[in-house]
Structure formats: structure tokens, C-alpha cells
Amino acid sequence: MQIHPNLANIAKVLVGLFFVYLLIAIFSAKNAMPDAYVELRDVMSYAVLAVEMGGHAVKKIHEEQGLNIEEKGQTDVGKAELLTTADLVSNHLMLGLLERFPGLTAITEEKAEDLPDKDVERYREDNYALWLEFHKILETLPSAKYPLHRINVWVDPLDATQEYTEGLTQYVTTMACVTIDGKAVFGAIYRPFDNETVLGLVDWGVYSTRSGKIDYSDFPPAPKKVMVSRSHAGKVKEFVKEALSDEYEIIPAGGAGYKILNLINNTAEFYVHTTAIKKWDLCAADAIIRAAGGAMIDLEGSPISYWSTSDPISRNGLLTARKGVYQAFNKLKPFLKPTGKQ
Ligand SMILES: *[C@@H]1O[C@H](CO)[C@@H](O)[C@H](O)[C@H]1NC(C)=O
Ligand SMILES: *[C@@H]1O[C@H](CO)[C@@H](O)[C@H](O)[C@H]1NC(C)=O
């Protein structure tokens, strides 16, 4: 068949091209366009849903296997099983909720395996019922649209794992954090065994399902207490007493989430950590402490970067408080051993 370049043929080609153009336009409008931008409030809502959904599973699994643990005489095998199940189920549920935003990068600890849906299904709750519990407060959060690539979510499906297996459940939290351009802006921390969610949005403030929006203007100065990790309390104690003041009481506690909540409700003044710490343990705490007007820095004085491509471990320790972080840092500085490069 030969095509003659007459008017009729040119018209056919033009009509054909026009349809191709329409198809492309429709296709990209349906798929690419809406996914390229997200409403920050939607991502924050799903982060809150995620910590509650994951946290409820963590609690339920502890209840189911708690008896088991006692009978097995707290064997290491029993503890490991409990931890693995709770961690994997919570992780699966939390990440599953965030898949609501195709193309959103969620960062969590790499797991050895992912559970099949059927093993997780009985821990899944109804999104809508959960959402009803806190939609009123979420609707009051300021929001804006952002291109997806500027947003990341950091997820900690179970913080204070050691304590969880030891039955020290007051320390246990589930956490999620929304970052924009590598900065933590929104954090949600859920305490499954106390049914309290605390959320903080930078430049907006902090809200607790227990006590409502927190008004810091009438808080008295924080008591001279420093939260430190249970595992290396001794070392930090020497360091803090020498560098800050003898007056400080050291409070060893499990979980970064739990420790930051004690600064948020004015139970302690500082949280100090002198070794490496994983960023999914920190991100929500970072957003919430800054939402409360505070700061979080490492022991070189730098804020922590949460770009999805950055090292997921913060290697230079941690100092955070609602007030006086930089003054404290200047006192601690002369006592810090240089880390590596001089
Ligand atoms: C947990 O707290 C929420 C309010 O934040 C409440 O609606 C819910 O009923 C509580 N759940 C339990 C099991 O107490
Ligand atoms: C402060 O927060 C911690 C951690 O959530 C909690 O254990 C403690 O009971 C709270 N204290 C007050 C006075 O609310």
C-alpha cells in the first residue's frame, strides 16, 4: 500500500496524532500527576495510623505470648521469638499503611524476612475506626502540598526491644516521622501499653491524647535530671556530672521514644547518649522536641540529617532538651573525646 501525501491523508495523520496526544495526556493526568504531589496532612495522618496500628499489634502479641514467656522461664529462645514476631508484624502493618502513597520512600531497619499477609491479617485493625479517634486534632494541623521526592517517612515498629522481652513494657513505643528535605518535621510516638499518642509538628506544637495540646508557657523549669540509656548509664553519668554539674540526677531508661517523652512532659531536662544511635529511633523524637521549642544535636554540635540516602546511623552521640541545648553543648564540649578526624 502506498500513502499519498494528499490532504485527506495528512488530515488522517493529524487526527491520529491528536488521539495519541489525548491518550498520553489522560494517562499522565491519572497516574503520574496526582502521585507527584502529596498533602502533608495526609502523610501525617497515615503516620499516626501507623504507630497506633503497629502499637496495638505489639501489645496484643505480648499478651498472647506473655504466659508462654513466663513458662519458658524467660529463655533466650522465647524472648527472641516474641521479639521477632512483634517486630515483623508491626513493621508489616506500618509499612503497609504507608504504601497508600505510591513512590513514597519509607525507611526502616532492614528485616531478615517479611511475613506473608495471612500471618499479619488478624492484627490489622479498621483504618477508619482508628482514624475517628484522632481525626479532629489532625484536621487542625496546618498543611501544604509537597512533591513526593522531598518527603520521607522513618518508621520504628518497636522501640525498646530488649525491655519489651523483659516485660518492662512502660518503655516500649512505636514511632513514625515525616521529613521534608531531610529535616524531621512531624513525629508520632505511641505508647501501646499506656495507650497514649504524642505528636509534634515543628512550628505548630505538641499534642498528647492524654493531656491535649501542650502549653509550655506555664511550665516550671525542668528538674535537673538527665535521661540516659540503661545499657551505658555508668559512663554517661561520670561524663554528665563532670561536664554539666554534680547536681544532675541520672535516670537510666529504655527506648529513645520513652526518654524524649520525659523531656516533653518536663520530667527531665536533658537526654544524652554518647555512642552511635539509629536514626529511626531518633527522627520522631527530633521532630517532637523541636515542635516543643527544643533542639536535638549530635555531640559534634550538628543537627541530624534524615535524607533517605544518608547513613541511617547517627555516629556521634546525642544531646537534646527543650531548652538550653547549645549552652549545655558548650559545657560538654571540652570533655568530649575527639571522634576520629581532628
Ligand atoms: C485509647 O485512647 C483513645 C483516645 O486516644 C481512645 O479512643 C481509646 O478508646 C483508647 N483505647 C483503649 C483500649 O483504652
Ligand atoms: C511523662 O512521660 C513519661 C513517658 O511517657 C511517663 O512515664 C510519665 O508518667 C509522664 N509523667 C507525667 C508527670 O505525666
Tab-separated table of C-alpha atoms and ligand atoms in Angstrom:
chain	number	residue	atom	x	y	z
A	1	MET	CA	0.000	0.000	0.000
A	2	GLN	CA	1.242	3.385	-0.893
A	3	ILE	CA	0.410	6.508	1.037
A	4	HIS	CA	-0.150	9.602	-0.988
A	5	PRO	CA	0.605	12.885	0.705
A	6	ASN	CA	-2.728	14.365	-0.226
A	7	LEU	CA	-4.912	16.473	2.024
A	8	ALA	CA	-7.078	13.564	3.204
A	9	ASN	CA	-4.058	11.562	4.343
A	10	ILE	CA	-2.479	14.469	6.144
A	11	ALA	CA	-5.768	15.040	7.942
A	12	LYS	CA	-5.850	11.352	8.980
A	13	VAL	CA	-2.317	11.543	10.345
A	14	LEU	CA	-3.161	14.701	12.265
A	15	VAL	CA	-6.290	13.142	13.771
A	16	GLY	CA	-4.245	10.062	14.693
A	17	LEU	CA	-1.570	12.180	16.364
A	18	PHE	CA	-4.227	14.103	18.222
A	19	PHE	CA	-5.619	10.880	19.725
A	20	VAL	CA	-2.160	9.732	20.726
A	21	TYR	CA	-1.676	13.100	22.413
A	22	LEU	CA	-5.022	12.744	24.223
A	23	LEU	CA	-4.120	9.264	25.450
A	24	ILE	CA	-0.804	10.485	26.814
A	25	ALA	CA	-2.474	13.452	28.480
A	26	ILE	CA	-5.157	11.298	30.101
A	27	PHE	CA	-2.656	8.659	31.158
A	28	SER	CA	-0.282	11.089	32.804
A	29	ALA	CA	-3.092	13.016	34.473
A	30	LYS	CA	-4.429	9.810	36.030
A	31	ASN	CA	-1.196	8.256	37.149
A	32	ALA	CA	1.818	10.461	37.308
A	33	MET	CA	0.367	13.852	38.172
A	34	PRO	CA	-1.588	13.253	41.409
A	35	ASP	CA	1.137	10.974	42.771
A	36	ALA	CA	3.822	13.552	42.258
A	37	TYR	CA	2.400	15.783	44.990
A	38	VAL	CA	1.072	14.827	48.400
A	39	GLU	CA	-0.811	16.730	51.036
A	40	LEU	CA	1.399	16.829	54.135
A	41	ARG	CA	-1.617	16.313	56.400
A	42	ASP	CA	-2.455	13.045	54.645
A	43	VAL	CA	1.050	11.714	55.220
A	44	MET	CA	0.940	12.831	58.867
A	45	SER	CA	-2.439	11.114	59.323
A	46	TYR	CA	-1.086	7.872	57.970
A	47	ALA	CA	1.978	8.159	60.193
A	48	VAL	CA	-0.340	8.386	63.231
A	49	LEU	CA	-2.457	5.493	61.947
A	50	ALA	CA	0.735	3.500	61.505
A	51	VAL	CA	2.066	3.981	65.056
A	52	GLU	CA	-1.314	3.071	66.548
A	53	MET	CA	-1.897	0.071	64.304
A	54	GLY	CA	1.649	-1.226	64.884
A	55	GLY	CA	1.457	-0.495	68.602
A	56	HIS	CA	-1.811	-2.344	69.096
A	57	ALA	CA	-0.249	-5.413	67.460
A	58	VAL	CA	2.871	-5.118	69.639
A	59	LYS	CA	0.681	-5.121	72.750
A	60	LYS	CA	-1.544	-7.946	71.566
A	61	ILE	CA	1.408	-10.176	70.716
A	62	HIS	CA	2.912	-9.504	74.121
A	63	GLU	CA	-0.341	-10.542	75.769
A	64	GLU	CA	-0.628	-13.676	73.655
A	65	GLN	CA	2.919	-14.786	74.261
A	66	GLY	CA	3.376	-13.375	77.749
A	67	LEU	CA	2.293	-16.553	79.511
A	68	ASN	CA	4.484	-18.531	77.223
A	69	ILE	CA	7.488	-16.432	78.214
A	70	GLU	CA	6.855	-16.925	81.924
A	71	GLU	CA	6.533	-20.669	81.498
A	72	LYS	CA	9.634	-20.973	79.418
A	73	GLY	CA	11.441	-19.288	82.291
A	74	GLN	CA	12.459	-16.234	80.217
A	75	THR	CA	14.589	-18.370	77.930
A	76	ASP	CA	16.525	-16.600	75.208
A	77	VAL	CA	14.684	-18.605	72.572
A	78	GLY	CA	11.318	-17.489	73.957
A	79	LYS	CA	12.415	-13.864	74.054
A	80	ALA	CA	13.808	-13.946	70.531
A	81	GLU	CA	10.610	-15.472	69.171
A	82	LEU	CA	8.442	-12.861	70.843
A	83	LEU	CA	10.617	-10.038	69.611
A	84	THR	CA	10.809	-11.311	66.055
A	85	THR	CA	7.057	-11.771	65.774
A	86	ALA	CA	6.170	-8.384	67.242
A	87	ASP	CA	8.807	-6.544	65.229
A	88	LEU	CA	7.862	-8.152	61.917
A	89	VAL	CA	4.097	-7.830	62.374
A	90	SER	CA	4.323	-4.196	63.420
A	91	ASN	CA	6.726	-3.396	60.594
A	92	HIS	CA	4.484	-5.071	58.043
A	93	LEU	CA	1.378	-3.212	59.230
A	94	MET	CA	3.091	0.177	59.430
A	95	LEU	CA	4.759	-0.038	56.034
A	96	GLY	CA	1.542	-1.417	54.553
A	97	LEU	CA	-0.319	1.737	55.571
A	98	LEU	CA	2.338	3.968	54.028
A	99	GLU	CA	2.048	2.128	50.712
A	100	ARG	CA	-1.039	4.264	50.371
A	101	PHE	CA	1.401	6.782	48.831
A	102	PRO	CA	2.988	5.072	45.832
A	103	GLY	CA	6.541	6.279	45.383
A	104	LEU	CA	6.965	7.500	48.966
A	105	THR	CA	10.258	6.347	50.485
A	106	ALA	CA	9.782	4.844	53.949
A	107	ILE	CA	12.919	3.948	55.861
A	108	THR	CA	13.038	1.263	58.492
A	109	GLU	CA	15.524	-1.269	59.777
A	110	GLU	CA	16.176	-3.982	57.232
A	111	LYS	CA	14.374	-7.115	58.307
A	112	ALA	CA	15.587	-10.659	57.738
A	113	GLU	CA	12.170	-11.590	56.347
A	114	ASP	CA	8.753	-10.199	55.594
A	115	LEU	CA	5.716	-12.037	56.886
A	116	PRO	CA	3.011	-13.162	54.480
A	117	ASP	CA	-0.204	-11.115	54.692
A	118	LYS	CA	-2.148	-14.023	56.171
A	119	ASP	CA	0.074	-14.125	59.282
A	120	VAL	CA	-0.467	-10.426	59.885
A	121	GLU	CA	-4.130	-10.160	58.981
A	122	ARG	CA	-5.562	-10.893	62.405
A	123	TYR	CA	-3.638	-7.951	63.883
A	124	ARG	CA	-4.895	-5.488	61.319
A	125	GLU	CA	-7.492	-3.033	62.556
A	126	ASP	CA	-10.004	-0.969	60.714
A	127	ASN	CA	-8.283	2.197	59.449
A	128	TYR	CA	-11.419	4.242	59.627
A	129	ALA	CA	-12.282	3.307	63.224
A	130	LEU	CA	-8.737	4.209	64.292
A	131	TRP	CA	-8.764	7.418	62.320
A	132	LEU	CA	-12.008	8.503	64.034
A	133	GLU	CA	-10.134	8.585	67.351
A	134	PHE	CA	-7.852	11.383	66.301
A	135	HIS	CA	-9.190	12.974	63.119
A	136	LYS	CA	-10.291	16.109	64.983
A	137	ILE	CA	-6.784	17.042	66.049
A	138	LEU	CA	-5.283	16.085	62.683
A	139	GLU	CA	-7.697	18.388	60.911
A	140	THR	CA	-6.321	21.318	62.895
A	141	LEU	CA	-2.734	20.730	61.717
A	142	PRO	CA	-1.504	23.183	59.094
A	143	SER	CA	-0.789	21.545	55.763
A	144	ALA	CA	0.558	22.129	52.273
A	145	LYS	CA	1.251	20.117	49.161
A	146	TYR	CA	4.772	18.770	48.596
A	147	PRO	CA	6.349	16.847	45.770
A	148	LEU	CA	6.812	13.262	46.922
A	149	HIS	CA	10.542	13.170	46.390
A	150	ARG	CA	11.045	15.819	49.091
A	151	ILE	CA	9.246	13.695	51.685
A	152	ASN	CA	10.467	10.616	53.542
A	153	VAL	CA	8.977	8.667	56.392
A	154	TRP	CA	11.116	6.973	59.042
A	155	VAL	CA	9.496	4.085	60.864
A	156	ASP	CA	10.399	2.349	64.120
A	157	PRO	CA	7.948	-0.547	64.537
A	158	LEU	CA	9.174	-1.385	68.065
A	159	ASP	CA	11.455	0.777	70.190
A	160	ALA	CA	12.999	-0.607	73.414
A	161	THR	CA	13.159	-4.183	72.113
A	162	GLN	CA	15.247	-5.507	74.993
A	163	GLU	CA	12.816	-4.082	77.545
A	164	TYR	CA	9.869	-5.471	75.575
A	165	THR	CA	11.152	-9.009	76.027
A	166	GLU	CA	11.916	-8.378	79.697
A	167	GLY	CA	8.370	-7.258	80.408
A	168	LEU	CA	9.434	-3.641	81.046
A	169	THR	CA	6.639	-2.509	78.794
A	170	GLN	CA	6.413	1.081	80.037
A	171	TYR	CA	9.480	1.847	77.886
A	172	VAL	CA	8.032	0.447	74.662
A	173	THR	CA	6.950	2.758	71.847
A	174	THR	CA	6.181	2.667	68.143
A	175	MET	CA	7.317	5.696	66.147
A	176	ALA	CA	6.896	7.325	62.762
A	177	CYS	CA	8.351	10.534	61.463
A	178	VAL	CA	7.809	12.668	58.378
A	179	THR	CA	10.765	14.532	56.924
A	180	ILE	CA	10.921	17.289	54.325
A	181	ASP	CA	14.238	17.786	52.552
A	182	GLY	CA	15.995	15.624	55.145
A	183	LYS	CA	14.646	17.532	58.162
A	184	ALA	CA	12.315	15.961	60.711
A	185	VAL	CA	9.088	17.988	60.720
A	186	PHE	CA	6.433	15.693	62.159
A	187	GLY	CA	6.739	12.903	64.700
A	188	ALA	CA	4.255	10.500	66.241
A	189	ILE	CA	5.110	8.292	69.219
A	190	TYR	CA	2.638	5.738	70.547
A	191	ARG	CA	2.939	4.017	73.930
A	192	PRO	CA	0.997	0.811	73.353
A	193	PHE	CA	0.906	-0.277	76.994
A	194	ASP	CA	-0.380	3.112	78.183
A	195	ASN	CA	-2.498	3.917	75.140
A	196	GLU	CA	-1.036	7.387	74.696
A	197	THR	CA	-0.054	9.026	71.422
A	198	VAL	CA	2.134	12.107	71.383
A	199	LEU	CA	2.565	14.019	68.168
A	200	GLY	CA	4.546	17.068	67.309
A	201	LEU	CA	4.687	19.297	64.256
A	202	VAL	CA	7.514	21.829	64.059
A	203	ASP	CA	6.215	25.429	64.312
A	204	TRP	CA	2.811	24.155	65.481
A	205	GLY	CA	3.426	22.378	68.775
A	206	VAL	CA	2.909	19.134	70.641
A	207	TYR	CA	-0.289	17.219	71.340
A	208	SER	CA	-0.930	14.253	73.600
A	209	THR	CA	-4.067	12.103	73.507
A	210	ARG	CA	-3.756	12.096	77.302
A	211	SER	CA	-3.393	15.803	78.042
A	212	GLY	CA	-4.331	17.628	74.832
A	213	LYS	CA	-2.291	20.402	73.199
A	214	ILE	CA	0.629	21.179	75.482
A	215	ASP	CA	1.046	24.784	76.590
A	216	TYR	CA	4.694	25.255	77.512
A	217	SER	CA	4.304	28.857	78.609
A	218	ASP	CA	3.352	27.867	82.154
A	219	PHE	CA	5.819	25.024	82.612
A	220	PRO	CA	8.255	25.480	85.509
A	221	PRO	CA	11.965	24.899	84.785
A	222	ALA	CA	12.663	21.194	84.256
A	223	PRO	CA	14.074	19.247	87.221
A	224	LYS	CA	17.830	18.617	86.980
A	225	LYS	CA	17.552	15.133	85.579
A	226	VAL	CA	19.251	13.549	82.586
A	227	MET	CA	17.745	10.630	80.681
A	228	VAL	CA	20.345	8.090	79.577
A	229	SER	CA	20.300	4.625	78.081
A	230	ARG	CA	20.010	1.710	80.518
A	231	SER	CA	22.856	-0.051	78.777
A	232	HIS	CA	25.562	2.547	79.323
A	233	ALA	CA	24.297	4.657	82.196
A	234	GLY	CA	27.548	4.438	84.190
A	235	LYS	CA	29.781	6.078	81.596
A	236	VAL	CA	27.351	8.874	80.805
A	237	LYS	CA	26.870	9.553	84.489
A	238	GLU	CA	30.558	10.345	85.015
A	239	PHE	CA	30.630	12.469	81.903
A	240	VAL	CA	27.498	14.471	82.759
A	241	LYS	CA	28.438	15.083	86.384
A	242	GLU	CA	31.908	16.227	85.395
A	243	ALA	CA	30.868	18.394	82.478
A	244	LEU	CA	27.451	19.777	83.462
A	245	SER	CA	27.184	19.718	87.240
A	246	ASP	CA	27.139	17.370	90.198
A	247	GLU	CA	23.555	18.327	90.867
A	248	TYR	CA	22.209	16.311	87.953
A	249	GLU	CA	20.444	13.071	88.662
A	250	ILE	CA	20.892	10.354	86.045
A	251	ILE	CA	17.765	8.445	85.027
A	252	PRO	CA	18.545	5.244	83.132
A	253	ALA	CA	15.652	4.233	80.890
A	254	GLY	CA	14.927	2.088	77.847
A	255	GLY	CA	13.958	3.412	74.440
A	256	ALA	CA	14.679	6.733	72.751
A	257	GLY	CA	10.930	7.354	72.394
A	258	TYR	CA	10.336	6.968	76.119
A	259	LYS	CA	13.291	9.183	77.011
A	260	ILE	CA	12.179	12.028	74.780
A	261	LEU	CA	8.647	11.854	76.204
A	262	ASN	CA	10.120	12.541	79.621
A	263	LEU	CA	11.576	15.794	78.280
A	264	ILE	CA	8.295	16.637	76.594
A	265	ASN	CA	6.313	16.395	79.842
A	266	ASN	CA	9.019	18.127	81.881
A	267	THR	CA	10.049	15.109	83.947
A	268	ALA	CA	13.701	15.559	82.924
A	269	GLU	CA	15.833	18.294	81.403
A	270	PHE	CA	18.294	16.515	79.075
A	271	TYR	CA	18.709	13.317	77.149
A	272	VAL	CA	22.348	12.411	76.498
A	273	HIS	CA	23.691	9.483	74.505
A	274	THR	CA	27.394	9.004	73.830
A	275	THR	CA	27.503	6.191	71.268
A	276	ALA	CA	26.016	5.505	67.833
A	277	ILE	CA	22.244	5.527	67.533
A	278	LYS	CA	19.910	4.552	64.703
A	279	LYS	CA	18.026	7.326	63.027
A	280	TRP	CA	14.620	5.604	63.060
A	281	ASP	CA	14.994	5.719	66.878
A	282	LEU	CA	15.530	9.473	66.678
A	283	CYS	CA	13.518	11.008	63.888
A	284	ALA	CA	10.104	11.257	65.622
A	285	ALA	CA	11.785	12.394	68.842
A	286	ASP	CA	13.697	15.044	66.885
A	287	ALA	CA	10.524	16.473	65.326
A	288	ILE	CA	8.627	16.450	68.620
A	289	ILE	CA	11.361	18.063	70.709
A	290	ARG	CA	11.708	20.828	68.102
A	291	ALA	CA	7.923	21.201	67.982
A	292	ALA	CA	8.223	21.811	71.746
A	293	GLY	CA	10.722	24.598	71.072
A	294	GLY	CA	13.818	22.498	71.781
A	295	ALA	CA	16.716	21.170	69.738
A	296	MET	CA	18.472	17.894	69.026
A	297	ILE	CA	22.137	17.754	68.045
A	298	ASP	CA	24.892	15.184	67.978
A	299	LEU	CA	27.976	15.546	70.148
A	300	GLU	CA	29.754	17.416	67.385
A	301	GLY	CA	27.060	20.070	67.567
A	302	SER	CA	25.318	19.227	64.280
A	303	PRO	CA	21.640	18.578	63.677
A	304	ILE	CA	20.819	15.131	62.321
A	305	SER	CA	20.138	14.660	58.626
A	306	TYR	CA	17.344	12.330	57.595
A	307	TRP	CA	17.841	12.170	53.842
A	308	SER	CA	16.887	8.676	52.759
A	309	THR	CA	20.335	8.374	51.174
A	310	SER	CA	22.205	9.427	54.331
A	311	ASP	CA	23.884	6.989	56.730
A	312	PRO	CA	20.943	5.541	58.747
A	313	ILE	CA	23.107	5.570	61.849
A	314	SER	CA	23.999	8.763	63.692
A	315	ARG	CA	27.513	8.011	64.876
A	316	ASN	CA	28.371	10.936	67.116
A	317	GLY	CA	26.063	10.569	70.084
A	318	LEU	CA	23.218	12.833	71.029
A	319	LEU	CA	22.203	15.790	73.152
A	320	THR	CA	18.662	17.076	73.310
A	321	ALA	CA	16.412	19.203	75.519
A	322	ARG	CA	13.505	21.590	75.341
A	323	LYS	CA	15.764	24.404	76.483
A	324	GLY	CA	19.437	25.205	76.763
A	325	VAL	CA	20.844	22.632	74.352
A	326	TYR	CA	23.604	24.840	72.963
A	327	GLN	CA	24.661	26.160	76.380
A	328	ALA	CA	24.906	22.567	77.595
A	329	PHE	CA	26.817	21.592	74.478
A	330	ASN	CA	29.414	24.266	75.155
A	331	LYS	CA	29.908	22.879	78.655
A	332	LEU	CA	30.174	19.297	77.429
A	333	LYS	CA	32.485	20.086	74.527
A	334	PRO	CA	35.808	20.276	76.418
A	335	PHE	CA	35.081	16.860	77.930
A	336	LEU	CA	34.312	15.139	74.650
A	337	LYS	CA	36.906	12.856	73.182
A	338	PRO	CA	37.553	13.727	69.560
A	339	THR	CA	35.844	11.144	67.364
A	340	GLY	CA	38.198	10.131	64.587
A	341	LYS	CA	39.206	13.128	62.486
A	342	GLN	CA	40.813	16.034	64.306
B	1	LIG	C1	-7.059	4.636	73.683
B	1	LIG	O1	-7.168	6.045	73.640
B	1	LIG	C2	-8.072	6.536	72.680
B	1	LIG	C3	-8.023	8.033	72.720
B	1	LIG	O2	-6.822	8.472	72.236
B	1	LIG	C4	-9.475	6.029	72.974
B	1	LIG	O3	-10.369	6.476	71.979
B	1	LIG	C5	-9.450	4.515	73.012
B	1	LIG	O4	-10.714	4.025	73.390
B	1	LIG	C6	-8.402	4.005	73.995
B	1	LIG	N1	-8.305	2.565	73.888
B	1	LIG	C7	-8.281	1.789	74.951
B	1	LIG	C8	-8.155	0.341	74.686
B	1	LIG	O5	-8.362	2.225	76.082
B	2	LIG	C1	5.982	11.679	81.447
B	2	LIG	O1	6.193	10.801	80.354
B	2	LIG	C2	6.673	9.514	80.710
B	2	LIG	C3	6.916	8.778	79.415
B	2	LIG	O2	5.784	8.796	78.613
B	2	LIG	C4	5.673	8.815	81.624
B	2	LIG	O3	6.177	7.558	82.015
B	2	LIG	C5	5.415	9.667	82.841
B	2	LIG	O4	4.404	9.077	83.649
B	2	LIG	C6	4.996	11.073	82.434
B	2	LIG	N1	4.927	11.906	83.606
B	2	LIG	C7	3.931	12.726	83.828
B	2	LIG	C8	4.016	13.529	85.087
B	2	LIG	O5	2.996	12.840	83.053
